[in-house]
Tab-separated table of C-alpha atoms in Angstrom:
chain	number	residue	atom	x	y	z
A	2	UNK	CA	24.772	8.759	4.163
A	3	UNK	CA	26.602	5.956	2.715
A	4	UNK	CA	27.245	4.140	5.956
A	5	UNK	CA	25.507	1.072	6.881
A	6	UNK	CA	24.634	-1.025	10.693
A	7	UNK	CA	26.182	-3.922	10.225
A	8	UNK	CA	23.155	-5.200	12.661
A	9	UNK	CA	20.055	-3.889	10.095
A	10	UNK	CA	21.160	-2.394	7.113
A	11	UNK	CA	19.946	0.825	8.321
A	12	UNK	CA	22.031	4.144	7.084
A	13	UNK	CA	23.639	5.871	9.222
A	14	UNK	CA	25.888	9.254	9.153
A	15	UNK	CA	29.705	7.934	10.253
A	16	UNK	CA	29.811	9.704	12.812
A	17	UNK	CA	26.965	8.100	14.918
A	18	UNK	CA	27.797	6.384	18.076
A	19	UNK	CA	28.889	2.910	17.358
A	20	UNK	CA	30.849	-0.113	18.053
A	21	UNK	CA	32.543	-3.346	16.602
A	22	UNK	CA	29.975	-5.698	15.184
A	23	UNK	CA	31.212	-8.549	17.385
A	24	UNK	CA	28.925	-11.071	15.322
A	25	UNK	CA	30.428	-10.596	12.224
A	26	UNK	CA	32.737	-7.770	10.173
A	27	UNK	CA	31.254	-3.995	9.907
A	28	UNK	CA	30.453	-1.533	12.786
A	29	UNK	CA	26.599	-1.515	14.301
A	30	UNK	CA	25.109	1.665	15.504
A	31	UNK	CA	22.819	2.649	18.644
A	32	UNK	CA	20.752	5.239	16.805
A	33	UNK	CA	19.093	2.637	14.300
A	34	UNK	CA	18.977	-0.928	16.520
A	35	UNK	CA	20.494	-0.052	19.772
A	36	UNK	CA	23.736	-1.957	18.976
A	37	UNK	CA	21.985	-4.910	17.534
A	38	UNK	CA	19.051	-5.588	20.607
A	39	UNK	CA	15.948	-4.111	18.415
A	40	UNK	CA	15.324	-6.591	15.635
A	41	UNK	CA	12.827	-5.259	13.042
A	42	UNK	CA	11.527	-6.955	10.346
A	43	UNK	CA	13.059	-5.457	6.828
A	44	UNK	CA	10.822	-2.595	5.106
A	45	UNK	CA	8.638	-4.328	2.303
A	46	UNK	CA	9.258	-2.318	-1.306
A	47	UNK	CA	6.524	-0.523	-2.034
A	48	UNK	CA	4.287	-1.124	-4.551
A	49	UNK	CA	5.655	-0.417	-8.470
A	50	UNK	CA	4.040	2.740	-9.336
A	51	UNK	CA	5.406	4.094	-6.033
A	52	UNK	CA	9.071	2.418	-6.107
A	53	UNK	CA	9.432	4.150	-9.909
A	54	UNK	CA	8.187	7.189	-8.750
A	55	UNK	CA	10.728	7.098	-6.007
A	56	UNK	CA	13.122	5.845	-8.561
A	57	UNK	CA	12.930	8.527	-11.019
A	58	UNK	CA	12.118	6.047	-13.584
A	59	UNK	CA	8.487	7.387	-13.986
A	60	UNK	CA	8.403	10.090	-16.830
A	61	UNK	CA	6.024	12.064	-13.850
A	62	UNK	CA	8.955	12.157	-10.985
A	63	UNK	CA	10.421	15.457	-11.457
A	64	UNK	CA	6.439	16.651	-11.323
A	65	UNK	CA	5.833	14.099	-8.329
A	66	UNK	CA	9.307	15.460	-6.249
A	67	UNK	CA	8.276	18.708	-7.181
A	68	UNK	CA	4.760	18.475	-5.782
A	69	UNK	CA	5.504	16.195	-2.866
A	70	UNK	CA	4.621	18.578	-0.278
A	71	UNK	CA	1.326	18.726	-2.057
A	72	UNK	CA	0.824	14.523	-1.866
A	73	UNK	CA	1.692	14.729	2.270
A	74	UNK	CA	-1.219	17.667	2.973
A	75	UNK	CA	-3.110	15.342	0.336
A	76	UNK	CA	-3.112	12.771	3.067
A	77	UNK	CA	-2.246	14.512	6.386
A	78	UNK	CA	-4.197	13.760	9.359
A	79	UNK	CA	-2.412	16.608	11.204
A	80	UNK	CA	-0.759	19.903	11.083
A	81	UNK	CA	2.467	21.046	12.568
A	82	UNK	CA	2.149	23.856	15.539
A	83	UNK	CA	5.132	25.507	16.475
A	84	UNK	CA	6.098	29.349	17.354
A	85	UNK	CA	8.483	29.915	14.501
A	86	UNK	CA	11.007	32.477	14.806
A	87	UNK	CA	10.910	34.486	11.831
A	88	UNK	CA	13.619	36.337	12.743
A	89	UNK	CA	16.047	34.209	12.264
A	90	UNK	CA	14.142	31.665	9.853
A	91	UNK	CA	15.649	31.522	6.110
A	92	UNK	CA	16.343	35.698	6.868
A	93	UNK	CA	20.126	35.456	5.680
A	94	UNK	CA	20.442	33.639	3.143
A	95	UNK	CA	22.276	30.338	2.153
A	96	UNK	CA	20.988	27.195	2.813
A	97	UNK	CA	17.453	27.109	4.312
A	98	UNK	CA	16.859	27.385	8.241
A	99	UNK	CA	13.553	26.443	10.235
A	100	UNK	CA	14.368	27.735	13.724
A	101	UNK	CA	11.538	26.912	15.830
A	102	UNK	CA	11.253	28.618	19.722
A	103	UNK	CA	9.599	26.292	22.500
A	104	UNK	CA	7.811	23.120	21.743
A	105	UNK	CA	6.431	21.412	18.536
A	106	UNK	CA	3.244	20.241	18.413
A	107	UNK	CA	0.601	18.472	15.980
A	108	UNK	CA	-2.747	20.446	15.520
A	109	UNK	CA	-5.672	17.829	15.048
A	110	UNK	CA	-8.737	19.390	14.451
A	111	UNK	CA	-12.840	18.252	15.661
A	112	UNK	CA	-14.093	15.391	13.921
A	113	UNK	CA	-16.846	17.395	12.121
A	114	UNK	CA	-16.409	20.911	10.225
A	115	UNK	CA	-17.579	23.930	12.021
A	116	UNK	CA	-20.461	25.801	10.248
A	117	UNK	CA	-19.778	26.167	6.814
A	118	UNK	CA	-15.611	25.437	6.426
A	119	UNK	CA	-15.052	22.626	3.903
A	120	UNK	CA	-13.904	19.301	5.975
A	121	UNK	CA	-9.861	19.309	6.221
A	122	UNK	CA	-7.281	17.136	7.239
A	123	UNK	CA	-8.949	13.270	9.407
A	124	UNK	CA	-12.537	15.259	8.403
A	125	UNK	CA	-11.854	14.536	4.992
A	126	UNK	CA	-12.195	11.056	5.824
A	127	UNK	CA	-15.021	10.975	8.223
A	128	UNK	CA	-17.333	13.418	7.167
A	129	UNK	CA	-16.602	12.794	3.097
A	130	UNK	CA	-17.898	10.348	0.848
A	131	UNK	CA	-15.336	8.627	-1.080
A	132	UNK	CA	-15.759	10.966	-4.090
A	133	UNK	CA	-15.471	13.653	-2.277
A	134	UNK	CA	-12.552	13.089	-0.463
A	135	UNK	CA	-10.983	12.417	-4.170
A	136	UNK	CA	-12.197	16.076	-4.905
A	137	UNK	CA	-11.425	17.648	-1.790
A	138	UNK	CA	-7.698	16.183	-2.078
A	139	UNK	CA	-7.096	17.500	-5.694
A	140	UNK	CA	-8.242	20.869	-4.398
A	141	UNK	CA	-4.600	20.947	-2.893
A	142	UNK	CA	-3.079	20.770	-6.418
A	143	UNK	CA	-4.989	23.422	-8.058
A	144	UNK	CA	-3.324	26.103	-5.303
């Protein structure tokens, strides 16, 4: 992806449906701005910590890319649903396949745990005090 709209900056694969940037020199894309109509503020850089972790300039990015999975449950709100078909799903080999058979859909649980299951996933936040939603978020890292 080292294409960029002309119209925001965005990247875009080559290939994407666009036209002549007739404001100026470069190509602008419909996937990103709709040829230039949508006008969206720039994306601030996140804070330093992050922006080095992203980087790879943190000695603790390999261990953060490695365990980013772990940092989005961490903070998920939802769950994807989905009949996967496991037939076909990363069974032959090569480069990985997620092959998914009628709709997707996000699982958001009650507000409150049932019985005696720990809170999980927007529970963390209502039900928890802030200490333990610390605790209940490492928990993820310790699996």
């Amino acid at each position: 992806m080292d294409t960029q709209c002309a119209g925001c900056g965005a990247r875009v694969w080559p290939w994407e449906d666009s036209r002549e940037n007739q404001e100026g020199p470069g190509r602008i894309y419909h996937v990103c701005c709709s040829y230039g109509i949508v006008d969206l503020p720039p994306i601030p850089a996140p804070p330093q910590p992050l922006f080095n972790l992203l980087n790879r300039s943190d000695p603790t990015s390999n261990q953060f890319f490695n365990d980013i999975r772990k940092y989005n449950s961490a903070f998920a709100f939802a769950s994807l649903g989905a009949t996967i078909d496991n037939n076909y799903t990363n069974a032959r080999g090569g480069a990985y396949a997620f092959r998914i058979q009628g709709g997707i859909y996000h699982r958001i649980g009650p507000l409150l745990p049932d019985g005696a299951a720990p809170p999980a996933f927007a529970q963390i936040y209502i039900y928890d005090s802030s200490e333990q939603q610390v605790n209940r978020r490492s928990d993820i890292f310790e699996s």
